[in-house]
Structure formats: structure tokens, C-alpha cells
Amino acid sequence: MSKPEAAFTPLNIAVLTVSDSRTLEQDTSGQYLADSLTQAGHTLADRQLITDDIYQIRAVMSGWIADPAVHAVITTGGTGFYIRDSMPEAVSVLFDKSIDGFGEMFRLISKDEIGMSTVQSRAIAGMANNTGIFCLPGSSGACRTGWEHILKEQLDNRTRPCNFVPHFMAQNPNHS
């Protein structure tokens, strides 16, 4: 006899766009992520757009990591090789654990879409205070790839054999 399917567990997910050239109104990548996560049944905990500055990124991320109501953060932008691209440097020091497979799988999937240009993606992910942090490139296409092929399933507690949701709900005195 098979187990009944678990009820969906909605997560509170924040979206951060890092851009020196876009406004919130022009942010199609962040809007795609916000729309996609709410369509999947999650709650948009917060959405911000800031310039690509290591210390501004760390300040916003640290606030969300410390907030027990935020289960995950998805970022867009700042993962390339241009001089101002600093997302990996800004957030990796905040990780308690890296999720190496996220960047590896993102690049593997992206290869079919953009060829060897995928080697220039520095998409990364990690856990900090039981908060998942997933950093995607700034293009809408990259955000669609990351959401549709990785995050949509891994942020759904019904995905088997495993998903990230139990890690966000783990007992931690600083996180609910």
C-alpha cells in the first residue's frame, strides 16, 4: 500500500535583484521569479532591487537570513565575470553549507540552451541559518531555467526522493 501524497507546504521566499542599470519596474527577471513562486503556491516574502555592491547585498541577505519568516531567497544578477558582478563573493561567506550541486546542475542544463557560454555562469547556492539561498544569473532566460528545471521541484515538499523543504523547517532556535 502506497503512502498518501503529502499536502503542499508553502514557503516564504524573498527575491533579490542585483542590477546597476534596471529599476524595479524594468526588472523582468525578478518579476518572473516572483510570479513563478506565487503561481506554484509559495508566498513572496519580500522583493528588492539593489545595486551590485557586496556590502548592500550582504546587508539585505543577512536580514532575510536572520528573519525566521523567510525560508528561502532567490537572487538574480551579479553572477557573471564583469567587474561589478559580485554576488558569489557577497553571499558565499554567509553560507553555513554550500549546495554545490545547484551550480553544477544549472550549468549542465544551461549548456543545452546557451552552449559553452554556460562556463561563464557563477550560479551558486547554499544554506544559512536554515534559509536556502539560490543565486541565478540576471537574464530572464536563466531565471526560467533555474526555476523550471531545479527550484520549482526542489522547493516543493512533495518532490521525491528528496527536496530542500525539510531543511528550511529544521529545528533551529533562530528559525521557525
mmCIF file of C-alpha atoms in Angstrom:
data_model
loop_
_atom_site.group_PDB
_atom_site.id
_atom_site.type_symbol
_atom_site.label_atom_id
_atom_site.label_comp_id
_atom_site.label_asym_id
_atom_site.label_seq_id
_atom_site.Cartn_x
_atom_site.Cartn_y
_atom_site.Cartn_z
ATOM 1 C CA MET A 1 0.000 0.000 0.000
ATOM 2 C CA SER A 2 1.465 3.362 -1.018
ATOM 3 C CA LYS A 3 1.712 6.368 1.239
ATOM 4 C CA PRO A 4 -0.793 9.149 0.593
ATOM 5 C CA GLU A 5 0.742 12.215 -1.006
ATOM 6 C CA ALA A 6 1.739 14.899 1.475
ATOM 7 C CA ALA A 7 -0.061 18.220 1.483
ATOM 8 C CA PHE A 8 1.835 21.060 -0.198
ATOM 9 C CA THR A 9 3.908 23.190 2.198
ATOM 10 C CA PRO A 10 4.030 26.799 1.009
ATOM 11 C CA LEU A 11 7.308 28.590 1.663
ATOM 12 C CA ASN A 12 8.026 32.258 2.260
ATOM 13 C CA ILE A 13 10.526 33.191 -0.440
ATOM 14 C CA ALA A 14 12.289 36.541 -0.917
ATOM 15 C CA VAL A 15 13.565 37.725 -4.308
ATOM 16 C CA LEU A 16 16.597 39.980 -4.695
ATOM 17 C CA THR A 17 17.624 41.529 -7.983
ATOM 18 C CA VAL A 18 21.110 42.973 -8.245
ATOM 19 C CA SER A 19 21.447 45.491 -11.072
ATOM 20 C CA ASP A 20 23.246 48.743 -11.739
ATOM 21 C CA SER A 21 21.046 49.520 -14.737
ATOM 22 C CA ARG A 22 17.456 48.384 -14.036
ATOM 23 C CA THR A 23 14.654 49.707 -11.869
ATOM 24 C CA LEU A 24 12.061 47.528 -10.146
ATOM 25 C CA GLU A 25 9.596 48.388 -12.925
ATOM 26 C CA GLN A 26 12.103 47.171 -15.583
ATOM 27 C CA ASP A 27 13.085 44.048 -13.652
ATOM 28 C CA THR A 28 11.628 41.279 -15.803
ATOM 29 C CA SER A 29 13.823 38.602 -14.181
ATOM 30 C CA GLY A 30 12.804 39.393 -10.609
ATOM 31 C CA GLN A 31 9.186 39.724 -11.709
ATOM 32 C CA TYR A 32 9.344 36.326 -13.408
ATOM 33 C CA LEU A 33 10.654 34.742 -10.205
ATOM 34 C CA ALA A 34 8.053 36.494 -8.028
ATOM 35 C CA ASP A 35 5.231 35.448 -10.363
ATOM 36 C CA SER A 36 6.501 31.870 -10.700
ATOM 37 C CA LEU A 37 6.891 31.219 -6.994
ATOM 38 C CA THR A 38 3.442 32.597 -6.189
ATOM 39 C CA GLN A 39 1.877 30.594 -9.050
ATOM 40 C CA ALA A 40 3.481 27.495 -7.508
ATOM 41 C CA GLY A 41 1.695 28.256 -4.216
ATOM 42 C CA HIS A 42 4.508 29.936 -2.270
ATOM 43 C CA THR A 43 4.397 33.397 -0.683
ATOM 44 C CA LEU A 44 6.568 36.285 -1.826
ATOM 45 C CA ALA A 45 8.125 37.303 1.499
ATOM 46 C CA ASP A 46 9.871 40.383 0.095
ATOM 47 C CA ARG A 47 11.271 41.687 -3.177
ATOM 48 C CA GLN A 48 14.077 44.181 -3.542
ATOM 49 C CA LEU A 49 16.347 45.579 -6.228
ATOM 50 C CA ILE A 50 19.735 46.953 -5.211
ATOM 51 C CA THR A 51 22.976 47.890 -6.945
ATOM 52 C CA ASP A 52 25.742 45.335 -7.284
ATOM 53 C CA ASP A 53 27.579 46.254 -4.083
ATOM 54 C CA ILE A 54 28.965 43.476 -1.866
ATOM 55 C CA TYR A 55 28.014 45.197 1.376
ATOM 56 C CA GLN A 56 24.483 46.144 0.297
ATOM 57 C CA ILE A 57 23.930 42.559 -0.862
ATOM 58 C CA ARG A 58 25.215 41.177 2.449
ATOM 59 C CA ALA A 59 23.059 43.591 4.448
ATOM 60 C CA VAL A 60 19.830 42.614 2.666
ATOM 61 C CA MET A 61 20.693 38.906 2.676
ATOM 62 C CA SER A 62 21.677 38.937 6.356
ATOM 63 C CA GLY A 63 18.331 40.483 7.262
ATOM 64 C CA TRP A 64 16.465 37.740 5.433
ATOM 65 C CA ILE A 65 18.705 35.001 6.827
ATOM 66 C CA ALA A 66 18.020 36.248 10.351
ATOM 67 C CA ASP A 67 14.262 36.549 9.743
ATOM 68 C CA PRO A 68 12.530 33.329 10.886
ATOM 69 C CA ALA A 69 9.672 34.026 8.462
ATOM 70 C CA VAL A 70 11.915 33.757 5.350
ATOM 71 C CA HIS A 71 12.564 30.165 4.248
ATOM 72 C CA ALA A 72 14.444 30.817 1.015
ATOM 73 C CA VAL A 73 15.938 33.599 -1.090
ATOM 74 C CA ILE A 74 16.310 33.591 -4.855
ATOM 75 C CA THR A 75 18.611 36.189 -6.362
ATOM 76 C CA THR A 76 19.060 37.292 -9.945
ATOM 77 C CA GLY A 77 22.058 39.149 -11.313
ATOM 78 C CA GLY A 78 25.670 39.662 -10.345
ATOM 79 C CA THR A 79 26.870 36.150 -11.168
ATOM 80 C CA GLY A 80 28.901 36.937 -14.298
ATOM 81 C CA PHE A 81 32.506 37.991 -14.830
ATOM 82 C CA TYR A 82 32.112 41.736 -15.298
ATOM 83 C CA ILE A 83 33.979 43.900 -12.797
ATOM 84 C CA ARG A 84 30.775 44.747 -10.858
ATOM 85 C CA ASP A 85 29.490 41.136 -10.712
ATOM 86 C CA SER A 86 29.948 40.257 -7.055
ATOM 87 C CA MET A 87 27.038 38.046 -5.966
ATOM 88 C CA PRO A 88 29.128 34.892 -5.275
ATOM 89 C CA GLU A 89 31.687 36.877 -3.281
ATOM 90 C CA ALA A 90 28.940 38.681 -1.354
ATOM 91 C CA VAL A 91 26.894 35.670 -0.313
ATOM 92 C CA SER A 92 29.247 32.688 -0.142
ATOM 93 C CA VAL A 93 30.761 33.964 3.123
ATOM 94 C CA LEU A 94 27.275 33.865 4.655
ATOM 95 C CA PHE A 95 26.727 30.155 3.887
ATOM 96 C CA ASP A 96 26.787 27.547 6.660
ATOM 97 C CA LYS A 97 26.862 24.941 3.871
ATOM 98 C CA SER A 98 27.276 25.206 0.114
ATOM 99 C CA ILE A 99 24.872 23.452 -2.237
ATOM 100 C CA ASP A 100 27.439 22.617 -4.905
ATOM 101 C CA GLY A 101 25.007 20.568 -6.980
ATOM 102 C CA PHE A 102 22.862 23.631 -7.689
ATOM 103 C CA GLY A 103 25.508 25.453 -9.721
ATOM 104 C CA GLU A 104 26.649 22.225 -11.340
ATOM 105 C CA MET A 105 23.127 21.302 -12.453
ATOM 106 C CA PHE A 106 22.342 24.859 -13.558
ATOM 107 C CA ARG A 107 25.372 24.873 -15.853
ATOM 108 C CA LEU A 108 24.610 21.370 -17.140
ATOM 109 C CA ILE A 109 21.041 22.313 -18.044
ATOM 110 C CA SER A 110 22.126 25.706 -19.440
ATOM 111 C CA LYS A 111 24.597 24.052 -21.810
ATOM 112 C CA ASP A 112 21.678 22.797 -23.911
ATOM 113 C CA GLU A 113 20.318 26.354 -24.092
ATOM 114 C CA ILE A 114 23.420 28.558 -24.461
ATOM 115 C CA GLY A 115 26.235 26.160 -25.296
ATOM 116 C CA MET A 116 29.656 26.599 -23.759
ATOM 117 C CA SER A 117 28.818 30.158 -22.690
ATOM 118 C CA THR A 118 27.480 28.396 -19.608
ATOM 119 C CA VAL A 119 31.038 28.187 -18.243
ATOM 120 C CA GLN A 120 30.750 31.907 -17.503
ATOM 121 C CA SER A 121 27.850 31.350 -15.109
ATOM 122 C CA ARG A 122 28.786 31.578 -11.461
ATOM 123 C CA ALA A 123 25.353 30.460 -10.236
ATOM 124 C CA ILE A 124 25.720 29.248 -6.639
ATOM 125 C CA ALA A 125 23.573 28.197 -3.701
ATOM 126 C CA GLY A 126 23.908 27.495 -0.023
ATOM 127 C CA MET A 127 22.209 27.278 3.335
ATOM 128 C CA ALA A 128 22.494 29.872 6.109
ATOM 129 C CA ASN A 129 20.502 29.593 9.344
ATOM 130 C CA ASN A 130 18.196 27.042 7.642
ATOM 131 C CA THR A 131 17.499 29.540 4.855
ATOM 132 C CA GLY A 132 18.094 28.411 1.282
ATOM 133 C CA ILE A 133 19.926 30.927 -0.903
ATOM 134 C CA PHE A 134 19.865 30.362 -4.663
ATOM 135 C CA CYS A 135 21.770 32.794 -6.894
ATOM 136 C CA LEU A 136 20.850 32.895 -10.584
ATOM 137 C CA PRO A 137 22.184 34.985 -13.470
ATOM 138 C CA GLY A 138 20.335 38.173 -14.375
ATOM 139 C CA SER A 139 18.663 37.175 -17.635
ATOM 140 C CA SER A 140 15.013 36.157 -17.696
ATOM 141 C CA GLY A 141 16.013 33.027 -19.606
ATOM 142 C CA ALA A 142 18.450 31.997 -16.883
ATOM 143 C CA CYS A 143 15.806 32.619 -14.213
ATOM 144 C CA ARG A 144 13.327 30.500 -16.167
ATOM 145 C CA THR A 145 15.918 27.709 -16.477
ATOM 146 C CA GLY A 146 16.734 27.802 -12.762
ATOM 147 C CA TRP A 147 13.100 27.908 -11.680
ATOM 148 C CA GLU A 148 11.589 25.409 -14.113
ATOM 149 C CA HIS A 149 14.374 22.816 -14.086
ATOM 150 C CA ILE A 150 15.637 22.957 -10.494
ATOM 151 C CA LEU A 151 13.920 25.209 -7.968
ATOM 152 C CA LYS A 152 10.271 24.515 -8.748
ATOM 153 C CA GLU A 153 10.724 20.859 -7.770
ATOM 154 C CA GLN A 154 13.317 21.277 -5.041
ATOM 155 C CA LEU A 155 11.167 23.873 -3.228
ATOM 156 C CA ASP A 156 8.158 21.523 -3.336
ATOM 157 C CA ASN A 157 7.916 19.202 -0.317
ATOM 158 C CA ARG A 158 6.135 16.580 -2.454
ATOM 159 C CA THR A 159 9.190 16.018 -4.685
ATOM 160 C CA ARG A 160 10.660 12.565 -4.106
ATOM 161 C CA PRO A 161 13.077 11.134 -3.201
ATOM 162 C CA CYS A 162 14.145 14.440 -1.600
ATOM 163 C CA ASN A 163 13.757 18.209 -1.631
ATOM 164 C CA PHE A 164 15.006 21.185 0.394
ATOM 165 C CA VAL A 165 11.836 21.910 2.378
ATOM 166 C CA PRO A 166 12.700 19.787 5.467
ATOM 167 C CA HIS A 167 15.990 21.677 5.792
ATOM 168 C CA PHE A 168 14.152 25.000 5.930
ATOM 169 C CA MET A 169 11.820 23.618 8.606
ATOM 170 C CA ALA A 170 14.567 22.010 10.713
ATOM 171 C CA GLN A 171 14.648 22.926 14.358
ATOM 172 C CA ASN A 172 16.840 25.957 14.925
ATOM 173 C CA PRO A 173 16.408 28.325 17.853
ATOM 174 C CA ASN A 174 16.728 31.273 15.472
ATOM 175 C CA HIS A 175 14.383 29.976 12.770
ATOM 176 C CA SER A 176 10.804 28.736 12.756
#
